[in-house]
mmCIF file of C-alpha atoms in Angstrom:
data_model
loop_
_atom_site.group_PDB
_atom_site.id
_atom_site.type_symbol
_atom_site.label_atom_id
_atom_site.label_comp_id
_atom_site.label_asym_id
_atom_site.label_seq_id
_atom_site.Cartn_x
_atom_site.Cartn_y
_atom_site.Cartn_z
ATOM 1 C CA MET A 1 27.947 -4.267 -20.648
ATOM 2 C CA GLY A 2 27.914 -0.840 -19.062
ATOM 3 C CA ASN A 3 30.320 0.330 -16.103
ATOM 4 C CA ARG A 4 29.917 -1.385 -13.025
ATOM 5 C CA LEU A 5 29.380 0.371 -10.059
ATOM 6 C CA THR A 6 31.833 1.327 -7.904
ATOM 7 C CA GLN A 7 29.661 3.820 -5.935
ATOM 8 C CA ILE A 8 25.826 3.674 -5.172
ATOM 9 C CA ALA A 9 24.676 7.001 -4.693
ATOM 10 C CA THR A 10 25.392 8.567 -7.600
ATOM 11 C CA ARG A 11 23.260 11.216 -7.958
ATOM 12 C CA THR A 12 22.549 10.923 -11.653
ATOM 13 C CA GLY A 13 18.953 9.892 -11.512
ATOM 14 C CA ASP A 14 18.034 12.988 -9.381
ATOM 15 C CA ASN A 15 16.428 13.955 -12.161
ATOM 16 C CA GLY A 16 14.457 11.161 -12.754
ATOM 17 C CA THR A 17 16.308 9.085 -15.665
ATOM 18 C CA THR A 18 18.444 6.488 -14.899
ATOM 19 C CA GLY A 19 21.090 4.618 -17.315
ATOM 20 C CA LEU A 20 20.904 1.475 -19.133
ATOM 21 C CA GLY A 21 23.399 -1.308 -19.642
ATOM 22 C CA ASP A 22 24.431 0.381 -22.794
ATOM 23 C CA ASN A 23 25.318 3.897 -21.333
ATOM 24 C CA THR A 24 22.076 5.686 -22.601
ATOM 25 C CA ARG A 25 19.380 7.341 -19.974
ATOM 26 C CA VAL A 26 15.841 6.433 -19.836
ATOM 27 C CA SER A 27 12.824 7.853 -17.463
ATOM 28 C CA LYS A 28 12.409 5.959 -14.366
ATOM 29 C CA ASN A 29 8.826 5.448 -15.680
ATOM 30 C CA SER A 30 9.839 3.676 -18.967
ATOM 31 C CA LEU A 31 8.495 0.266 -19.471
ATOM 32 C CA ARG A 32 11.493 -1.413 -20.048
ATOM 33 C CA VAL A 33 12.593 0.287 -16.204
ATOM 34 C CA HIS A 34 9.275 -0.744 -14.853
ATOM 35 C CA ALA A 35 10.099 -4.434 -16.534
ATOM 36 C CA MET A 36 13.573 -4.825 -15.036
ATOM 37 C CA GLY A 37 11.929 -3.571 -11.368
ATOM 38 C CA ASP A 38 9.319 -6.305 -11.521
ATOM 39 C CA VAL A 39 12.356 -8.743 -12.332
ATOM 40 C CA ASP A 40 14.166 -7.416 -9.162
ATOM 41 C CA GLU A 41 11.465 -7.178 -7.086
ATOM 42 C CA LEU A 42 10.816 -11.005 -8.075
ATOM 43 C CA ASN A 43 14.382 -11.945 -7.817
ATOM 44 C CA SER A 44 14.126 -10.364 -4.166
ATOM 45 C CA ASN A 45 11.338 -12.007 -3.112
ATOM 46 C CA LEU A 46 12.560 -15.083 -3.986
ATOM 47 C CA GLY A 47 15.726 -14.163 -1.767
ATOM 48 C CA VAL A 48 13.499 -13.816 1.052
ATOM 49 C CA LEU A 49 11.871 -17.546 0.419
ATOM 50 C CA LEU A 50 14.949 -18.667 0.446
ATOM 51 C CA CYS A 51 15.474 -17.932 3.886
ATOM 52 C CA GLU A 52 12.515 -20.503 4.690
ATOM 53 C CA ASP A 53 13.074 -24.245 5.654
ATOM 54 C CA MET A 54 12.854 -26.569 2.400
ATOM 55 C CA PRO A 55 14.131 -29.502 0.414
ATOM 56 C CA THR A 56 17.935 -29.202 -0.931
ATOM 57 C CA HIS A 57 16.415 -29.683 -4.565
ATOM 58 C CA VAL A 58 14.158 -26.810 -4.450
ATOM 59 C CA ARG A 59 16.684 -24.608 -2.864
ATOM 60 C CA ASP A 60 19.195 -25.206 -5.248
ATOM 61 C CA LEU A 61 16.688 -25.127 -7.889
ATOM 62 C CA LEU A 62 15.566 -21.172 -6.844
ATOM 63 C CA ILE A 63 19.144 -20.250 -6.628
ATOM 64 C CA GLU A 64 19.393 -21.215 -10.078
ATOM 65 C CA ILE A 65 16.382 -19.196 -10.816
ATOM 66 C CA GLN A 66 17.811 -15.851 -9.075
ATOM 67 C CA HIS A 67 20.974 -16.354 -11.334
ATOM 68 C CA GLN A 68 18.872 -16.769 -14.431
ATOM 69 C CA LEU A 69 16.553 -13.491 -13.270
ATOM 70 C CA PHE A 70 19.930 -11.757 -13.078
ATOM 71 C CA ASN A 71 20.360 -12.346 -16.674
ATOM 72 C CA LEU A 72 16.856 -11.741 -17.484
ATOM 73 C CA GLY A 73 17.547 -7.762 -15.719
ATOM 74 C CA GLY A 74 20.905 -7.723 -17.323
ATOM 75 C CA GLU A 75 18.744 -8.508 -20.755
ATOM 76 C CA LEU A 76 16.627 -5.789 -20.251
ATOM 77 C CA SER A 77 18.929 -3.153 -19.405
ATOM 78 C CA ILE A 78 20.926 -3.680 -22.719
ATOM 79 C CA PRO A 79 18.184 -3.063 -25.343
ATOM 80 C CA GLY A 80 18.903 -5.866 -28.096
ATOM 81 C CA PHE A 81 21.049 -7.991 -26.269
ATOM 82 C CA GLU A 82 20.808 -11.211 -25.040
ATOM 83 C CA LEU A 83 21.691 -13.034 -21.696
ATOM 84 C CA LEU A 84 18.974 -15.314 -20.783
ATOM 85 C CA LYS A 85 18.942 -18.439 -23.054
ATOM 86 C CA PRO A 86 16.482 -20.900 -24.348
ATOM 87 C CA ALA A 87 17.998 -23.700 -21.945
ATOM 88 C CA ALA A 88 16.784 -21.325 -19.358
ATOM 89 C CA VAL A 89 13.162 -22.030 -20.299
ATOM 90 C CA LEU A 90 14.009 -25.772 -20.930
ATOM 91 C CA ALA A 91 15.273 -25.984 -17.499
ATOM 92 C CA LEU A 92 12.098 -24.838 -15.767
ATOM 93 C CA ASP A 93 9.941 -27.209 -18.252
ATOM 94 C CA GLU A 94 11.946 -29.842 -16.882
ATOM 95 C CA ALA A 95 11.459 -28.582 -13.274
ATOM 96 C CA LEU A 96 7.859 -28.535 -13.618
ATOM 97 C CA ALA A 97 7.447 -31.849 -15.145
ATOM 98 C CA GLU A 98 9.454 -33.152 -12.426
ATOM 99 C CA HIS A 99 7.361 -31.825 -9.346
ATOM 100 C CA ASN A 100 4.237 -32.154 -10.857
ATOM 101 C CA ALA A 101 4.767 -35.648 -10.995
ATOM 102 C CA THR A 102 5.170 -35.593 -7.018
ATOM 103 C CA LEU A 103 1.646 -34.076 -6.350
ATOM 104 C CA PRO A 104 -2.127 -35.368 -5.968
ATOM 105 C CA LYS A 105 -4.302 -34.285 -8.553
ATOM 106 C CA LEU A 106 -5.759 -31.000 -7.444
ATOM 107 C CA GLN A 107 -9.113 -31.254 -5.985
ATOM 108 C CA GLU A 108 -10.016 -27.098 -6.596
ATOM 109 C CA PHE A 109 -8.600 -23.846 -6.772
ATOM 110 C CA ILE A 110 -6.373 -23.786 -3.874
ATOM 111 C CA LEU A 111 -5.733 -20.147 -1.683
ATOM 112 C CA PRO A 112 -2.543 -18.765 -1.580
ATOM 113 C CA ALA A 113 -1.891 -20.062 1.878
ATOM 114 C CA GLY A 114 -0.147 -23.132 3.957
ATOM 115 C CA THR A 115 3.048 -23.078 5.057
ATOM 116 C CA ARG A 116 5.005 -19.562 5.491
ATOM 117 C CA ALA A 117 7.227 -20.893 2.392
ATOM 118 C CA ALA A 118 4.031 -21.916 0.238
ATOM 119 C CA ALA A 119 2.580 -18.580 1.254
ATOM 120 C CA LEU A 120 6.015 -16.821 -0.252
ATOM 121 C CA ALA A 121 6.114 -19.269 -3.295
ATOM 122 C CA HIS A 122 2.634 -18.011 -4.046
ATOM 123 C CA VAL A 123 3.984 -14.215 -3.889
ATOM 124 C CA CYS A 124 6.791 -14.799 -6.067
ATOM 125 C CA ARG A 125 4.414 -16.457 -8.493
ATOM 126 C CA THR A 126 2.184 -13.226 -8.208
ATOM 127 C CA VAL A 127 5.322 -11.192 -9.167
ATOM 128 C CA ALA A 128 6.286 -13.462 -11.844
ATOM 129 C CA ARG A 129 2.917 -12.682 -13.310
ATOM 130 C CA ARG A 130 3.123 -8.933 -13.102
ATOM 131 C CA ALA A 131 6.907 -9.092 -14.219
ATOM 132 C CA GLU A 132 5.514 -11.133 -17.257
ATOM 133 C CA ARG A 133 2.827 -8.390 -17.998
ATOM 134 C CA ALA A 134 5.461 -5.850 -17.831
ATOM 135 C CA VAL A 135 7.790 -7.734 -20.049
ATOM 136 C CA VAL A 136 4.963 -7.956 -22.788
ATOM 137 C CA ALA A 137 3.950 -4.347 -22.869
ATOM 138 C CA LEU A 138 7.593 -3.328 -23.436
ATOM 139 C CA GLY A 139 7.448 -6.292 -26.270
ATOM 140 C CA ALA A 140 4.656 -4.448 -27.826
ATOM 141 C CA GLN A 141 6.783 -1.035 -27.957
ATOM 142 C CA ASP A 142 10.561 -2.332 -28.520
ATOM 143 C CA ALA A 143 11.784 -5.607 -30.196
ATOM 144 C CA LEU A 144 12.590 -8.094 -27.463
ATOM 145 C CA LYS A 145 13.475 -11.911 -27.881
ATOM 146 C CA ASP A 146 10.954 -14.356 -26.763
ATOM 147 C CA THR A 147 12.648 -15.858 -23.837
ATOM 148 C CA PRO A 148 12.224 -13.218 -21.358
ATOM 149 C CA ARG A 149 8.188 -13.506 -21.847
ATOM 150 C CA GLN A 150 8.426 -17.399 -21.679
ATOM 151 C CA TYR A 151 10.758 -17.729 -19.273
ATOM 152 C CA LEU A 152 8.980 -15.207 -16.506
ATOM 153 C CA ASN A 153 5.494 -17.209 -17.859
ATOM 154 C CA ARG A 154 6.984 -20.805 -16.983
ATOM 155 C CA LEU A 155 8.261 -19.428 -13.702
ATOM 156 C CA SER A 156 4.943 -18.493 -12.515
ATOM 157 C CA ASP A 157 3.424 -21.650 -13.377
ATOM 158 C CA LEU A 158 6.772 -23.277 -11.512
ATOM 159 C CA MET A 159 6.061 -21.109 -8.199
ATOM 160 C CA PHE A 160 2.448 -22.444 -8.099
ATOM 161 C CA VAL A 161 3.786 -26.005 -8.090
ATOM 162 C CA LEU A 162 6.885 -25.296 -5.872
ATOM 163 C CA ALA A 163 4.111 -23.736 -3.319
ATOM 164 C CA ARG A 164 2.775 -27.177 -3.176
ATOM 165 C CA VAL A 165 5.421 -28.840 -2.860
ATOM 166 C CA LEU A 166 6.664 -26.498 -0.319
ATOM 167 C CA ASN A 167 2.897 -27.166 1.575
ATOM 168 C CA ARG A 168 4.265 -30.796 1.872
ATOM 169 C CA HIS A 169 7.556 -30.259 3.287
ATOM 170 C CA ARG A 170 7.431 -29.875 7.025
ATOM 171 C CA SER A 171 9.689 -29.524 9.460
ATOM 172 C CA ASP A 172 7.468 -31.090 12.065
ATOM 173 C CA GLY A 173 7.434 -34.092 9.945
ATOM 174 C CA GLN A 174 3.502 -33.914 9.728
ATOM 175 C CA PRO A 175 2.108 -34.175 6.376
ATOM 176 C CA GLY A 176 1.198 -31.023 4.720
ATOM 177 C CA ASP A 177 -1.410 -30.142 2.158
ATOM 178 C CA ASP A 178 -2.862 -27.442 0.331
ATOM 179 C CA VAL A 179 -5.345 -24.940 1.467
ATOM 180 C CA TYR A 180 -8.575 -25.374 -0.743
ATOM 181 C CA TRP A 181 -10.945 -22.995 -1.806
ATOM 182 C CA LYS A 182 -14.144 -23.489 0.194
ATOM 183 C CA SER A 183 -16.552 -23.584 -3.238
ATOM 184 C CA GLU A 184 -20.155 -24.710 -3.495
ATOM 185 C CA LYS A 185 -18.674 -27.692 -5.568
ATOM 186 C CA MET A 186 -16.315 -28.800 -2.456
ATOM 187 C CA ALA A 187 -19.109 -28.189 -0.140
ATOM 188 C CA ARG A 188 -21.696 -30.231 -2.020
ATOM 189 C CA ALA A 189 -18.546 -33.142 -2.343
ATOM 190 C CA ALA A 190 -18.599 -32.684 1.467
ATOM 191 C CA GLN A 191 -22.208 -33.632 2.001
ATOM 192 C CA ASP A 192 -22.536 -36.480 -0.559
#
C-alpha cells in the first residue's frame, strides 16, 4: 500500500489528479475514483446511521460492514490488489438469512420511511446501489475481482432488510411496522 498521509492538505490534487495506493496518479473524474468515492460515501452514511438507537447485534453488524467497506475502498485504490475476501460476502448472506427470518412477509412495496434509523438505512441502501453501479462500470474498463460487486449487491439487499428490522425497533416500546406504498392493490384489499 502507498504511503500513509501524515498531513491532509498536500496540494498534490490541485491539478485535478489524485494518488492511488500504488502511487500512480489518475484523474479525479476516473471511474476508479468515482467507485472509491461512492464506497466512501456509503461508509460515511453508515456512520450517521450508527448514531441512532438500534439493537446491539445490528450495531455490531454495521460496524463490521464499515471495516469491510474500508477494505473494499483499499482494494479499489490499488489496481489488481485484493483486500475484500469472499468470506465477507458469505457473512452478508448469513446476516440476510438471519434477519429475514424475523420479519413478516411483505404485503406490498414499502416506502423508504418509518423511524429515522430505518430511513437512514434506506439512504445507505441507495448509496450501496450507486456504489455497485460504479464498481460495475469500473469492471467493464479494468479487471476487478467479483467480490466487490457481489459485496455491494448483497449489502444493498441487507440494508433494505435492516431498515425493516429498525422500523420494528422503537425506543418507546411501541410496535413498529413498515410504511407501505398506497397502491391500488392495497386500496382494494382495504375495501374487501
